[in-house]
mmCIF file of the N, C-alpha and C atoms, coordinates in Angstrom:
data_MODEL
# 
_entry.id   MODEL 
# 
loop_
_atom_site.group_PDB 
_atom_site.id 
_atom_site.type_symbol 
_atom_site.label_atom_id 
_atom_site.label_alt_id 
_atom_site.label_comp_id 
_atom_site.label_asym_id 
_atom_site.label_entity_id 
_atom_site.label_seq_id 
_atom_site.pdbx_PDB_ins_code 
_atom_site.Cartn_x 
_atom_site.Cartn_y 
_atom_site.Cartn_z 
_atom_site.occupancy 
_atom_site.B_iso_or_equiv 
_atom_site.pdbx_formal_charge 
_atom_site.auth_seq_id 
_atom_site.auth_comp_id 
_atom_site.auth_asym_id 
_atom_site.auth_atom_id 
_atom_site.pdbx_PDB_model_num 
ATOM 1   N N  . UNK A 1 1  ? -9.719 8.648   -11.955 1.00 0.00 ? 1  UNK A N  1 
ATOM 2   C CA . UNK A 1 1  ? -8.746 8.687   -10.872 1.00 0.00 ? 1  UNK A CA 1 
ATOM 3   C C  . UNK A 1 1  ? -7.342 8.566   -11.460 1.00 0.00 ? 1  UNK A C  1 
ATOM 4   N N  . UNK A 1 2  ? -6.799 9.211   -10.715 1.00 0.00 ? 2  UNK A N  1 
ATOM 5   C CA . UNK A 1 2  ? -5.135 9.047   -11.383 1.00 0.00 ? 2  UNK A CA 1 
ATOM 6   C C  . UNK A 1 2  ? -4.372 7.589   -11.005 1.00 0.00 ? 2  UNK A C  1 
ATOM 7   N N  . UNK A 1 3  ? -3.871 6.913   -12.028 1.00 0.00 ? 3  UNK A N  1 
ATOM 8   C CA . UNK A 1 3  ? -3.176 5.630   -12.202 1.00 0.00 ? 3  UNK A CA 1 
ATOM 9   C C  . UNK A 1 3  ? -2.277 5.660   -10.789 1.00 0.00 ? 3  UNK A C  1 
ATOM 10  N N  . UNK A 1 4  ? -1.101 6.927   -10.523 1.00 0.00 ? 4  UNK A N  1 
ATOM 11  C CA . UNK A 1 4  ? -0.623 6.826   -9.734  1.00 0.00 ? 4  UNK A CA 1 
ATOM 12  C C  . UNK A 1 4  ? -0.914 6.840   -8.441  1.00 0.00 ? 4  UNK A C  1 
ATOM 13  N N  . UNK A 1 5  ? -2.102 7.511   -8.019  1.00 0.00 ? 5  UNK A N  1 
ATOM 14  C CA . UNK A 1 5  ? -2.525 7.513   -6.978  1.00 0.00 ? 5  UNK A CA 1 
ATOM 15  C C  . UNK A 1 5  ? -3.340 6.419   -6.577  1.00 0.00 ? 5  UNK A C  1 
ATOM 16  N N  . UNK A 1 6  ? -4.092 5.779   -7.359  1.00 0.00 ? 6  UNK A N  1 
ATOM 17  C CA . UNK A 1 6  ? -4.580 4.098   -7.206  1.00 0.00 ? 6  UNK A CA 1 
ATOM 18  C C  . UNK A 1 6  ? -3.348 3.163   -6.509  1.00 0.00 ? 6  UNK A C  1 
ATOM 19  N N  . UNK A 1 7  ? -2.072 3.498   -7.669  1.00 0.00 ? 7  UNK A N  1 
ATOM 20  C CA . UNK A 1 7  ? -1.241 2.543   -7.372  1.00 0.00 ? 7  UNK A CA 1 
ATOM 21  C C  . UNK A 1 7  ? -0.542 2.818   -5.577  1.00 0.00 ? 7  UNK A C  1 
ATOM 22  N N  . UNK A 1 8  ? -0.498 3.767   -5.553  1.00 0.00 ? 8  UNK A N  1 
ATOM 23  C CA . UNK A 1 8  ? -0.106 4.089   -3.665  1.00 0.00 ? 8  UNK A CA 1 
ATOM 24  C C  . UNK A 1 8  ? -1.017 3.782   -3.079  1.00 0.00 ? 8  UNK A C  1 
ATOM 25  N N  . UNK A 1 9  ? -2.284 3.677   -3.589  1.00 0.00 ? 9  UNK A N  1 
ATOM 26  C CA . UNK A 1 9  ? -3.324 3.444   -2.273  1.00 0.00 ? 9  UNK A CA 1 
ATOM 27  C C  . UNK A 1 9  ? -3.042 1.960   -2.348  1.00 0.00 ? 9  UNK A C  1 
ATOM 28  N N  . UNK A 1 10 ? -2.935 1.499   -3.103  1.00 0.00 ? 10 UNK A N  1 
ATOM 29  C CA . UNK A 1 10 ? -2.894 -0.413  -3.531  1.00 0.00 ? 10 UNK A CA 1 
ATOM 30  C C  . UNK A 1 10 ? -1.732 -0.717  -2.962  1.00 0.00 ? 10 UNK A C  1 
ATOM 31  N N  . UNK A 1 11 ? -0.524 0.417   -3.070  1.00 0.00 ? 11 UNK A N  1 
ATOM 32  C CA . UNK A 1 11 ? 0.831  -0.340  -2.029  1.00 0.00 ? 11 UNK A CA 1 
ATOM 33  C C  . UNK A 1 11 ? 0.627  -0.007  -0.791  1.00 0.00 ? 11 UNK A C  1 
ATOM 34  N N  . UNK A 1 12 ? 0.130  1.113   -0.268  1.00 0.00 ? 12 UNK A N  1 
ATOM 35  C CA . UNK A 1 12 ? -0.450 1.302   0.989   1.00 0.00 ? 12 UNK A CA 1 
ATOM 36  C C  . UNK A 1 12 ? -1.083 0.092   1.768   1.00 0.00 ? 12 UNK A C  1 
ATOM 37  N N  . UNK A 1 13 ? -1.836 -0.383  1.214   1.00 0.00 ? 13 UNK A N  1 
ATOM 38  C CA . UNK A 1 13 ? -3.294 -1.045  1.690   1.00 0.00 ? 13 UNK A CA 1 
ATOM 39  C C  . UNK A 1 13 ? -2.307 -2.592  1.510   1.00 0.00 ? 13 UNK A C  1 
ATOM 40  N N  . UNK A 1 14 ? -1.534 -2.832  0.720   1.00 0.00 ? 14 UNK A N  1 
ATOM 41  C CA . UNK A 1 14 ? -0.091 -4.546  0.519   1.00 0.00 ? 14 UNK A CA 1 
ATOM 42  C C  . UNK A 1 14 ? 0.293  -4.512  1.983   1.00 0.00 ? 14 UNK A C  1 
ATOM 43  N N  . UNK A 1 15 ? 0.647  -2.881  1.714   1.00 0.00 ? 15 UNK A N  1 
ATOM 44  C CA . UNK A 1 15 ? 1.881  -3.450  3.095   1.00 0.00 ? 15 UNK A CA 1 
ATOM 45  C C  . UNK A 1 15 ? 1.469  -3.314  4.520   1.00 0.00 ? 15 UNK A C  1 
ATOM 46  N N  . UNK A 1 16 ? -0.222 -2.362  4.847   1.00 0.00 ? 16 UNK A N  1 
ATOM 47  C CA . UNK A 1 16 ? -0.985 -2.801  5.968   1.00 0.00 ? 16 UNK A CA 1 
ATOM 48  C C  . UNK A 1 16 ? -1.095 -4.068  6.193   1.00 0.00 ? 16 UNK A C  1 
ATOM 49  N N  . UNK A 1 17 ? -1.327 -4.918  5.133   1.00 0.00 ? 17 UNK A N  1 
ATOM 50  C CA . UNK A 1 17 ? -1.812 -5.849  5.504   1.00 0.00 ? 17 UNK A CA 1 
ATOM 51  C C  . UNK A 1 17 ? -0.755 -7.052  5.823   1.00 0.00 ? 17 UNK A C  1 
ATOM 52  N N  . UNK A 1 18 ? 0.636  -6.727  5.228   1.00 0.00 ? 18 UNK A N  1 
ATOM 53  C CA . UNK A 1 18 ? 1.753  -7.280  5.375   1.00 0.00 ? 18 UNK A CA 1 
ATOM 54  C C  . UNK A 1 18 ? 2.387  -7.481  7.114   1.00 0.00 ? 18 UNK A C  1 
ATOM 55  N N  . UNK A 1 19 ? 2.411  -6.011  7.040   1.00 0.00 ? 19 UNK A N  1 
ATOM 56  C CA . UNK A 1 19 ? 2.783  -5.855  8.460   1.00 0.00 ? 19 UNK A CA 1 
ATOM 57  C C  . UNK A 1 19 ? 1.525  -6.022  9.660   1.00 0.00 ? 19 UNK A C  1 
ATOM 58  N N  . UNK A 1 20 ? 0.140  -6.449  9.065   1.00 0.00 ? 20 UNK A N  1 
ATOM 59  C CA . UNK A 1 20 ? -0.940 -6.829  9.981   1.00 0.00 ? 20 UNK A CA 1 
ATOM 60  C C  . UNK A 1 20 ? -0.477 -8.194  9.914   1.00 0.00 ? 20 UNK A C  1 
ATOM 61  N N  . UNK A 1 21 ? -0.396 -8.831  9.043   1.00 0.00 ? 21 UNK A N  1 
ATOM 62  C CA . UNK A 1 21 ? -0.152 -10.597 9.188   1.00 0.00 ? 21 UNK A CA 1 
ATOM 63  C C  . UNK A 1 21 ? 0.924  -10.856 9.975   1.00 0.00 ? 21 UNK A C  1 
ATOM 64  N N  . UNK A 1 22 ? 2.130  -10.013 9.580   1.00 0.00 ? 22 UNK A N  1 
ATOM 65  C CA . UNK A 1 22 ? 3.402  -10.006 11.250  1.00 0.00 ? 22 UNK A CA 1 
ATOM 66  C C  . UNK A 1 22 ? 2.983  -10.013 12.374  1.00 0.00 ? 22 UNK A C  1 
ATOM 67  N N  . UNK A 1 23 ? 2.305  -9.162  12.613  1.00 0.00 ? 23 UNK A N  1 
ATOM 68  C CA . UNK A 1 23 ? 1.575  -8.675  14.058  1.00 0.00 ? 23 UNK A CA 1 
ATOM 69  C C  . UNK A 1 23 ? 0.747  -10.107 14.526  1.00 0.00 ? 23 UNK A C  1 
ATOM 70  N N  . UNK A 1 24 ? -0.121 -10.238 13.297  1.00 0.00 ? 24 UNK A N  1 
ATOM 71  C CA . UNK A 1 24 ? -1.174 -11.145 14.496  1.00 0.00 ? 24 UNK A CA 1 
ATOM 72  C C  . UNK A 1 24 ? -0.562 -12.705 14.190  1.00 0.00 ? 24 UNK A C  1 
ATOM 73  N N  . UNK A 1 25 ? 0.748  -12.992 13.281  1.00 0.00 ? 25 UNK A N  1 
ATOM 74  C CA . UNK A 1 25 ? 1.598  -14.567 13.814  1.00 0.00 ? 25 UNK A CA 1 
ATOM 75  C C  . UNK A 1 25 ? 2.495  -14.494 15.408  1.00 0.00 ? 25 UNK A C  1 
ATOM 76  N N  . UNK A 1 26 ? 2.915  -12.784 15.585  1.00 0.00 ? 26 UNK A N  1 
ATOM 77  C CA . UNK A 1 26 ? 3.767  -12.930 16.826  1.00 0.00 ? 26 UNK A CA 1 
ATOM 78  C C  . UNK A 1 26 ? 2.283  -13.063 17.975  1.00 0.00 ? 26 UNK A C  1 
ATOM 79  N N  . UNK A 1 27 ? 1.449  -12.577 18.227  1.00 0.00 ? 27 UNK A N  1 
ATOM 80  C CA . UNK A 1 27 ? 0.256  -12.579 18.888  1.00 0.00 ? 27 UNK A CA 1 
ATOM 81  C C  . UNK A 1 27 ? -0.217 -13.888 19.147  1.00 0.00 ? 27 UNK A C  1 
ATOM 82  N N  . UNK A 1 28 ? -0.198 -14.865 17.352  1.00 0.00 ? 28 UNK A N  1 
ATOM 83  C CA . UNK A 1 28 ? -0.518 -16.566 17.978  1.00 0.00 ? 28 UNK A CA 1 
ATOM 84  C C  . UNK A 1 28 ? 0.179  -16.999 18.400  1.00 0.00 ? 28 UNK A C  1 
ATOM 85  N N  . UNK A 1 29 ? 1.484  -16.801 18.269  1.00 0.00 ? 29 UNK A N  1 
ATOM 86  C CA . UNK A 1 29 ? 3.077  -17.582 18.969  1.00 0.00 ? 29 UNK A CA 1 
ATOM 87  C C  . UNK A 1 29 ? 3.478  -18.146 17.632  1.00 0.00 ? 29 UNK A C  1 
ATOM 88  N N  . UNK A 1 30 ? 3.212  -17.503 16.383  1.00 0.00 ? 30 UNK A N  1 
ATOM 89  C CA . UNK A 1 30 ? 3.480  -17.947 15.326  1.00 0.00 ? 30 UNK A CA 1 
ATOM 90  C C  . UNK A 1 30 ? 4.947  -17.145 15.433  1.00 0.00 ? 30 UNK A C  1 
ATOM 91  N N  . UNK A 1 31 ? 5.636  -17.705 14.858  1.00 0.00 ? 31 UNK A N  1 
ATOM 92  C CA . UNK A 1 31 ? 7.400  -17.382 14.329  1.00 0.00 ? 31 UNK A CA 1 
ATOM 93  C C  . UNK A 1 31 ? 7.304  -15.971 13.248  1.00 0.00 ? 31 UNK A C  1 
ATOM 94  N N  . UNK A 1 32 ? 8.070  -15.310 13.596  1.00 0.00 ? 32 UNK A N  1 
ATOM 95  C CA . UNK A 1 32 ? 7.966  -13.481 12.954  1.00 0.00 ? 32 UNK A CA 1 
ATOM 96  C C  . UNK A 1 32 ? 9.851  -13.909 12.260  1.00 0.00 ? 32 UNK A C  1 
ATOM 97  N N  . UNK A 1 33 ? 9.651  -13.536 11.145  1.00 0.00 ? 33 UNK A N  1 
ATOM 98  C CA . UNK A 1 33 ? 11.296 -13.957 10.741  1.00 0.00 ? 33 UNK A CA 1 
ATOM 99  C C  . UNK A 1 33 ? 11.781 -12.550 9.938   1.00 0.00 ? 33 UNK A C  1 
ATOM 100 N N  . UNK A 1 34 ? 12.921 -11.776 10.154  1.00 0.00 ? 34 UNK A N  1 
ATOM 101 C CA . UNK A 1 34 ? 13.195 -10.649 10.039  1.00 0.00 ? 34 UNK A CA 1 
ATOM 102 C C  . UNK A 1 34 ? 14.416 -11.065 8.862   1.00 0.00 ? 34 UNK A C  1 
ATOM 103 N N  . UNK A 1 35 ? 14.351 -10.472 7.756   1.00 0.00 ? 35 UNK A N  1 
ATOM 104 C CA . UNK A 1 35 ? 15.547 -11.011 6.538   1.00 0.00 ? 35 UNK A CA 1 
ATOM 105 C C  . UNK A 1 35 ? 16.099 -9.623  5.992   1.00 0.00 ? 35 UNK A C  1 
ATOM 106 N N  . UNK A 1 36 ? 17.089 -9.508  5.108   1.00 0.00 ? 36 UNK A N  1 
ATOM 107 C CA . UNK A 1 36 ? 17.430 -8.403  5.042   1.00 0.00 ? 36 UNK A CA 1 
ATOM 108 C C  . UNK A 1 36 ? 17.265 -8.785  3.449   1.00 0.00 ? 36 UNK A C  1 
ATOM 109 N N  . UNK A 1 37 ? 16.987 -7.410  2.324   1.00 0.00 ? 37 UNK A N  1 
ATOM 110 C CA . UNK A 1 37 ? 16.736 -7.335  1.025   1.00 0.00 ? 37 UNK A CA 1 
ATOM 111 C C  . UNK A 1 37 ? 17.166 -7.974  0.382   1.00 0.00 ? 37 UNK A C  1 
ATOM 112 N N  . UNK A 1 38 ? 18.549 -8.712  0.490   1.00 0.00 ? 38 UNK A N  1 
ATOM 113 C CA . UNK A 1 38 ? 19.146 -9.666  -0.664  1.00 0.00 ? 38 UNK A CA 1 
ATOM 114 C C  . UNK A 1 38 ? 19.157 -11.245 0.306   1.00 0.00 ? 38 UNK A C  1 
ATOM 115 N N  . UNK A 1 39 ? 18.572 -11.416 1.154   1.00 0.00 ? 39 UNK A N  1 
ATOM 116 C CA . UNK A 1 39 ? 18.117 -13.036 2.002   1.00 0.00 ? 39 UNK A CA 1 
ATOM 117 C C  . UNK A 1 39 ? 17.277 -13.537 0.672   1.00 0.00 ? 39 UNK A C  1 
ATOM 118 N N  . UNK A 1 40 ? 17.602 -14.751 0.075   1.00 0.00 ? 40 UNK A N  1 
ATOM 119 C CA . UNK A 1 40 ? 16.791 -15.988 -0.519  1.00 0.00 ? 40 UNK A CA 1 
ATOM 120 C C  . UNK A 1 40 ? 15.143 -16.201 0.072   1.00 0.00 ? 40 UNK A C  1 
ATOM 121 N N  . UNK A 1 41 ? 14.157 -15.599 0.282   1.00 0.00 ? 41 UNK A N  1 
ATOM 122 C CA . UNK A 1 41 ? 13.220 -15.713 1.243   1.00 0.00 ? 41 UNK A CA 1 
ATOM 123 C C  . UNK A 1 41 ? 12.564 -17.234 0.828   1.00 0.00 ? 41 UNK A C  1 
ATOM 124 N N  . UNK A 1 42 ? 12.981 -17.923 -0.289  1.00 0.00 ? 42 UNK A N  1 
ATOM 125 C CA . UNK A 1 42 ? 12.585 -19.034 -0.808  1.00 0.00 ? 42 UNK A CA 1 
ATOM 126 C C  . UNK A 1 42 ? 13.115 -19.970 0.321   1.00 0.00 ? 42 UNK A C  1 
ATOM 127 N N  . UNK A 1 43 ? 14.099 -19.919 0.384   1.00 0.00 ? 43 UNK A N  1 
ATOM 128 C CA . UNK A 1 43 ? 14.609 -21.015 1.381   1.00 0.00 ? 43 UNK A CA 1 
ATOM 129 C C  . UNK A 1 43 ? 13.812 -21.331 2.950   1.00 0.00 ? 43 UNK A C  1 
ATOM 130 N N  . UNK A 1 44 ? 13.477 -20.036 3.527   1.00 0.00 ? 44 UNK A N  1 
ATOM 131 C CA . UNK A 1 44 ? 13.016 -19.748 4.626   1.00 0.00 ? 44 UNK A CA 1 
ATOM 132 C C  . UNK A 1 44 ? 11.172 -20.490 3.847   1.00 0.00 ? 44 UNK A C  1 
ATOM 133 N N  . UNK A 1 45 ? 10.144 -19.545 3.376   1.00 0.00 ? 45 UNK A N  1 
ATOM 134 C CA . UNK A 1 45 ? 9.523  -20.638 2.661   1.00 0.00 ? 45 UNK A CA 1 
ATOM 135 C C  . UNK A 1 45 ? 8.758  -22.132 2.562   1.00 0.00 ? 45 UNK A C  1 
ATOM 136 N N  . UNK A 1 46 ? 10.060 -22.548 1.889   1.00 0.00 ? 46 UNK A N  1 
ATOM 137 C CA . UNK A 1 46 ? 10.613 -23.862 1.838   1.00 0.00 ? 46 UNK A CA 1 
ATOM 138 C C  . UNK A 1 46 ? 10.538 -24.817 2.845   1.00 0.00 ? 46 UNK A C  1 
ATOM 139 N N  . UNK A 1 47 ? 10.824 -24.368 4.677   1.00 0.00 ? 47 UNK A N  1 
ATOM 140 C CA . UNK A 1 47 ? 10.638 -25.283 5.155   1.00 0.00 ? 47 UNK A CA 1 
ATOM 141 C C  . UNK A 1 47 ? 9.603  -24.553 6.363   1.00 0.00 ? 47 UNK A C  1 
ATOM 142 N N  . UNK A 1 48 ? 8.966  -23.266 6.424   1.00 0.00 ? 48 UNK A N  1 
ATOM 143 C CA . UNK A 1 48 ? 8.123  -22.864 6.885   1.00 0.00 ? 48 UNK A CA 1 
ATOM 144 C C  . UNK A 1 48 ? 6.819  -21.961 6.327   1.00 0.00 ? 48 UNK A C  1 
ATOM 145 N N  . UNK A 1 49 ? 6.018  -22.431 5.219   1.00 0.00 ? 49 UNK A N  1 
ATOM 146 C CA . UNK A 1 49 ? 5.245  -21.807 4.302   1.00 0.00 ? 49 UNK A CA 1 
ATOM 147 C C  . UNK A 1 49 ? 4.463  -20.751 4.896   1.00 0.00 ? 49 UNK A C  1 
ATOM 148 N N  . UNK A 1 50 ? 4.223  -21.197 6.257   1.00 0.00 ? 50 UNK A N  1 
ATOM 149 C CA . UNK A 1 50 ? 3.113  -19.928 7.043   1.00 0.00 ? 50 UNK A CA 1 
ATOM 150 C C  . UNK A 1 50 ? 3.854  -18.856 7.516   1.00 0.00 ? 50 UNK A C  1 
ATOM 151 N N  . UNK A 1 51 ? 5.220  -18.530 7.786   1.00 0.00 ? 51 UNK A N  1 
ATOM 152 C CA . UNK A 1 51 ? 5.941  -17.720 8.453   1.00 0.00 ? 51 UNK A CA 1 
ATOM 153 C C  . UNK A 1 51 ? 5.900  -16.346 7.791   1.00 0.00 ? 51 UNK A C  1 
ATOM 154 N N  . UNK A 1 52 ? 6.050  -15.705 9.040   1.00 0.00 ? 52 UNK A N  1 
ATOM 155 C CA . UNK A 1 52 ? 5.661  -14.194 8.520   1.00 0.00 ? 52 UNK A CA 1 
ATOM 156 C C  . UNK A 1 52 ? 7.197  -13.516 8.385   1.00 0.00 ? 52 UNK A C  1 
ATOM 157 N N  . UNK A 1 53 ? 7.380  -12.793 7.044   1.00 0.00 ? 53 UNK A N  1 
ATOM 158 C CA . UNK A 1 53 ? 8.841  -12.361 6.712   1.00 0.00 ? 53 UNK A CA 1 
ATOM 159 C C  . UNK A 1 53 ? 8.667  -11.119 6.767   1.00 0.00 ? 53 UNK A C  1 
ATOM 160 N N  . UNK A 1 54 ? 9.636  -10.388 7.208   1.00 0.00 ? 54 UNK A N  1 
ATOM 161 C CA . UNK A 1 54 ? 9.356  -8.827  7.319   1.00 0.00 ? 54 UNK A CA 1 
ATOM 162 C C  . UNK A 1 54 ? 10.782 -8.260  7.450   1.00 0.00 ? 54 UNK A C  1 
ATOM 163 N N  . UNK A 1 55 ? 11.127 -7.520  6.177   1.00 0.00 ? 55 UNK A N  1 
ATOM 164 C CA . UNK A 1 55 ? 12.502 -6.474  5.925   1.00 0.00 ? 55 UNK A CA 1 
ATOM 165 C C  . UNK A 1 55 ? 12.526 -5.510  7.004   1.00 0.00 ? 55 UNK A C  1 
ATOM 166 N N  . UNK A 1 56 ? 13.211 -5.278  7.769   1.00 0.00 ? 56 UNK A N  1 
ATOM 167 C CA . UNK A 1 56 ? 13.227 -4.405  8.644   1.00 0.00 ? 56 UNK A CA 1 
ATOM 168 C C  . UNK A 1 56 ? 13.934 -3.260  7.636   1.00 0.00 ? 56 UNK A C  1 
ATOM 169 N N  . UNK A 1 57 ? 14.549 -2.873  6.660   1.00 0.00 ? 57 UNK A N  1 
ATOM 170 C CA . UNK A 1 57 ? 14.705 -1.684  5.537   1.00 0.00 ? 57 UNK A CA 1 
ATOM 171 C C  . UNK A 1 57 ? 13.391 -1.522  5.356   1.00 0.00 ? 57 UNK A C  1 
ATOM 172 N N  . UNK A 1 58 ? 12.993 -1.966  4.973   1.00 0.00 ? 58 UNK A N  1 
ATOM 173 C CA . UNK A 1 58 ? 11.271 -1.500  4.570   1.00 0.00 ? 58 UNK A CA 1 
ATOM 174 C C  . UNK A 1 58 ? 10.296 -0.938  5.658   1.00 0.00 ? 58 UNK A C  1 
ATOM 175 N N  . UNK A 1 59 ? 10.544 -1.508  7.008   1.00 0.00 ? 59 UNK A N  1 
ATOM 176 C CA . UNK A 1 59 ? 10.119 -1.296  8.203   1.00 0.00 ? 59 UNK A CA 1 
ATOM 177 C C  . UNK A 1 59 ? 10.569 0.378   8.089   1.00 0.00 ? 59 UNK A C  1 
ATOM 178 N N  . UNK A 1 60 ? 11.443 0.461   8.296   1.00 0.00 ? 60 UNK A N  1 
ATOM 179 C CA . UNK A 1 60 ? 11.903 1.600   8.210   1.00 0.00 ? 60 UNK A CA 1 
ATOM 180 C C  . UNK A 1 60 ? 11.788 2.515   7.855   1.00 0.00 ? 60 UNK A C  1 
ATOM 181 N N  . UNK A 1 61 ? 11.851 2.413   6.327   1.00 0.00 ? 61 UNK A N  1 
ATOM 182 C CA . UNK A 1 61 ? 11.173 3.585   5.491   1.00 0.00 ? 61 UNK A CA 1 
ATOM 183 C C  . UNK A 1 61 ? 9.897  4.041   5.652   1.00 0.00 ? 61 UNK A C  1 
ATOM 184 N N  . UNK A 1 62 ? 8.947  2.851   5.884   1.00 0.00 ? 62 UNK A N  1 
ATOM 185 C CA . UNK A 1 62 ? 7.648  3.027   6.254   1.00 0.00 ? 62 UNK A CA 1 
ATOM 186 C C  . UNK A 1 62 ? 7.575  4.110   7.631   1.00 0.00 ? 62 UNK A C  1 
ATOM 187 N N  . UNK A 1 63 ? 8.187  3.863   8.433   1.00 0.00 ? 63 UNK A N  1 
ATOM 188 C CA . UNK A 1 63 ? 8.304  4.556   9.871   1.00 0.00 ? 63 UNK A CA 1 
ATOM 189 C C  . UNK A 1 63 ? 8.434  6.388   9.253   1.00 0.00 ? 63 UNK A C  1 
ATOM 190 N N  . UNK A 1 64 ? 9.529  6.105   8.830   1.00 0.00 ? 64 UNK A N  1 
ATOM 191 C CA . UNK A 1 64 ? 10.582 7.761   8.535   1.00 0.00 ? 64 UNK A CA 1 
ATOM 192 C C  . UNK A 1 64 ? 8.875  8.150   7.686   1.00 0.00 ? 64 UNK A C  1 
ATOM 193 N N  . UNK A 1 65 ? 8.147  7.671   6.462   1.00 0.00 ? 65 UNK A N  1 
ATOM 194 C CA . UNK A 1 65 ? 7.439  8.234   5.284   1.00 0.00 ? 65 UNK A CA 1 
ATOM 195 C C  . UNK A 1 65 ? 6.491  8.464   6.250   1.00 0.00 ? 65 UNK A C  1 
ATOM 196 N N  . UNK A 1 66 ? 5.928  7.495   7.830   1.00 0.00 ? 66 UNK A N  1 
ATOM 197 C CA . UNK A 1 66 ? 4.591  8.379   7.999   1.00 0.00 ? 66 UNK A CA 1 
ATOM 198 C C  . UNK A 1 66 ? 5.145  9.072   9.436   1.00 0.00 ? 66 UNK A C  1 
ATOM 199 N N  . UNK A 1 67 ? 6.510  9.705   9.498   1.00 0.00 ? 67 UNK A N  1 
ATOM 200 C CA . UNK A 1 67 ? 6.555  10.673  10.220  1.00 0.00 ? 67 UNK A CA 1 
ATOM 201 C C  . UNK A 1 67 ? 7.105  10.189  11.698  1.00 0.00 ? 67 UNK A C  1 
ATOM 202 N N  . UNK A 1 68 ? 7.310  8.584   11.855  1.00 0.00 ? 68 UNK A N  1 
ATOM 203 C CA . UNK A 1 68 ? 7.225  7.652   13.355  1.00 0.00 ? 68 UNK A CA 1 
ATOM 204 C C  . UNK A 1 68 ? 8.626  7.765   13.621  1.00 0.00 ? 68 UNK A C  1 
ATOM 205 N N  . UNK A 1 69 ? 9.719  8.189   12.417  1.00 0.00 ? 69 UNK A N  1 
ATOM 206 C CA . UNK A 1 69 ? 10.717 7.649   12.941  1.00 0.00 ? 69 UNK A CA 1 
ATOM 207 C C  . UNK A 1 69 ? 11.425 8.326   14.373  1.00 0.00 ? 69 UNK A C  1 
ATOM 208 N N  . UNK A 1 70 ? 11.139 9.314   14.100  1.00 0.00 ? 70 UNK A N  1 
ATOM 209 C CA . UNK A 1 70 ? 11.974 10.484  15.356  1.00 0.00 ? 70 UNK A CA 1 
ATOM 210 C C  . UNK A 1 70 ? 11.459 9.924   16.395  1.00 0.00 ? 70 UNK A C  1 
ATOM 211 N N  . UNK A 1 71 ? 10.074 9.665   16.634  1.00 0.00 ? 71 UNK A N  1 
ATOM 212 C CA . UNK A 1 71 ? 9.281  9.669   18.150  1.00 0.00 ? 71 UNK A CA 1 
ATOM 213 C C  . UNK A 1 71 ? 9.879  8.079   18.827  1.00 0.00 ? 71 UNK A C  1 
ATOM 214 N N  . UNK A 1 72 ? 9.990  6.925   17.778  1.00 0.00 ? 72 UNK A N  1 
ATOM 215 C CA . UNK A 1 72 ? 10.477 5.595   17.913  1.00 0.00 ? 72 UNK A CA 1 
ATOM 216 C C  . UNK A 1 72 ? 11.763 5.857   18.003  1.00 0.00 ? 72 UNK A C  1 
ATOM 217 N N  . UNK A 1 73 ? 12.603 6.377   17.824  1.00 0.00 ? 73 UNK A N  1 
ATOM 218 C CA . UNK A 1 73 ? 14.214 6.510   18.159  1.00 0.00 ? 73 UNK A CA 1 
ATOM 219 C C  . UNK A 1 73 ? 14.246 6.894   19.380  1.00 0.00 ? 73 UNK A C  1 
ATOM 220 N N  . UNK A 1 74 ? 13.673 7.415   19.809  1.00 0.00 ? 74 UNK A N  1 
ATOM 221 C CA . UNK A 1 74 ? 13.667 8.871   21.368  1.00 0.00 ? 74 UNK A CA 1 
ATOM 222 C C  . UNK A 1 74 ? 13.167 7.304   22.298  1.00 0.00 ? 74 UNK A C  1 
ATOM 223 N N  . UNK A 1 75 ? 11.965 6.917   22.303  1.00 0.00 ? 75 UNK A N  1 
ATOM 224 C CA . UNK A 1 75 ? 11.601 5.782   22.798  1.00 0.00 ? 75 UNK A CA 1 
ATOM 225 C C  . UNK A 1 75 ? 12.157 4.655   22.837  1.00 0.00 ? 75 UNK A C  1 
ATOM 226 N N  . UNK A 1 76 ? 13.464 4.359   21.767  1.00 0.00 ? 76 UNK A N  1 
ATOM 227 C CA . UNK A 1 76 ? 14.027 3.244   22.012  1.00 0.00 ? 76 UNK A CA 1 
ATOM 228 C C  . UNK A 1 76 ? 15.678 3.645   23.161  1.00 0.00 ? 76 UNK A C  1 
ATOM 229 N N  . UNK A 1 77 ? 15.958 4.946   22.163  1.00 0.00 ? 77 UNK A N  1 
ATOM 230 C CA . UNK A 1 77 ? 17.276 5.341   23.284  1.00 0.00 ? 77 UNK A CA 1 
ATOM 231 C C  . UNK A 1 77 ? 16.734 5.414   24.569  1.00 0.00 ? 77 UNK A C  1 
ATOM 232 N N  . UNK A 1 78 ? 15.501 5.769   24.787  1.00 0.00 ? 78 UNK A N  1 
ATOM 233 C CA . UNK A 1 78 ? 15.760 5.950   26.495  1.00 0.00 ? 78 UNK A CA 1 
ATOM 234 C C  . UNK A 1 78 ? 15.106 4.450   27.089  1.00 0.00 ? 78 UNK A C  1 
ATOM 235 N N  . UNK A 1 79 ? 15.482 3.359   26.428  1.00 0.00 ? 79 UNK A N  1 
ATOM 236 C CA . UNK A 1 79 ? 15.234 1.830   27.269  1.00 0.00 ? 79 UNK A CA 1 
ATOM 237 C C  . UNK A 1 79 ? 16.419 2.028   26.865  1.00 0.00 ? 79 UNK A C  1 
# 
């Protein structure tokens, strides 16, 4: 198998599961904490170890790479 293509399925399959652990802390009433790429995430951490952190840049890219972003823009302008 090709090295590189392992390695996308392996970041693929990180960040399902990244953005699954977001999902099901807002679902328990667990705290969802949104930071931007250069936020200290240590600090946050520090006084909440279970909290789910999630880059909304990364959110993003993820959206635009599997094609969501257009249909989620159209859906947010018209609320």
């Amino acid at each position: 198998m090709n090295s590189s293509l392992s390695i996308s399925r392996f970041q693929k399959q990180m960040m399902a599961e990244h953005y699954k652990r977001a999902v099901d802390c807002k679902n328990s009433g667990k705290p969802v904490v949104y930071v931007t790429a250069t936020f200290p995430v240590e600090i946050v951490r520090a006084f909440e170890p279970d909290i789910a952190i999630v880059y909304p840049e990364n959110h993003a890219v993820n959206l635009i790479v599997n094609g969501m972003a257009e249909e989620l823009a159209e859906i947010a302008a018209a609320r």
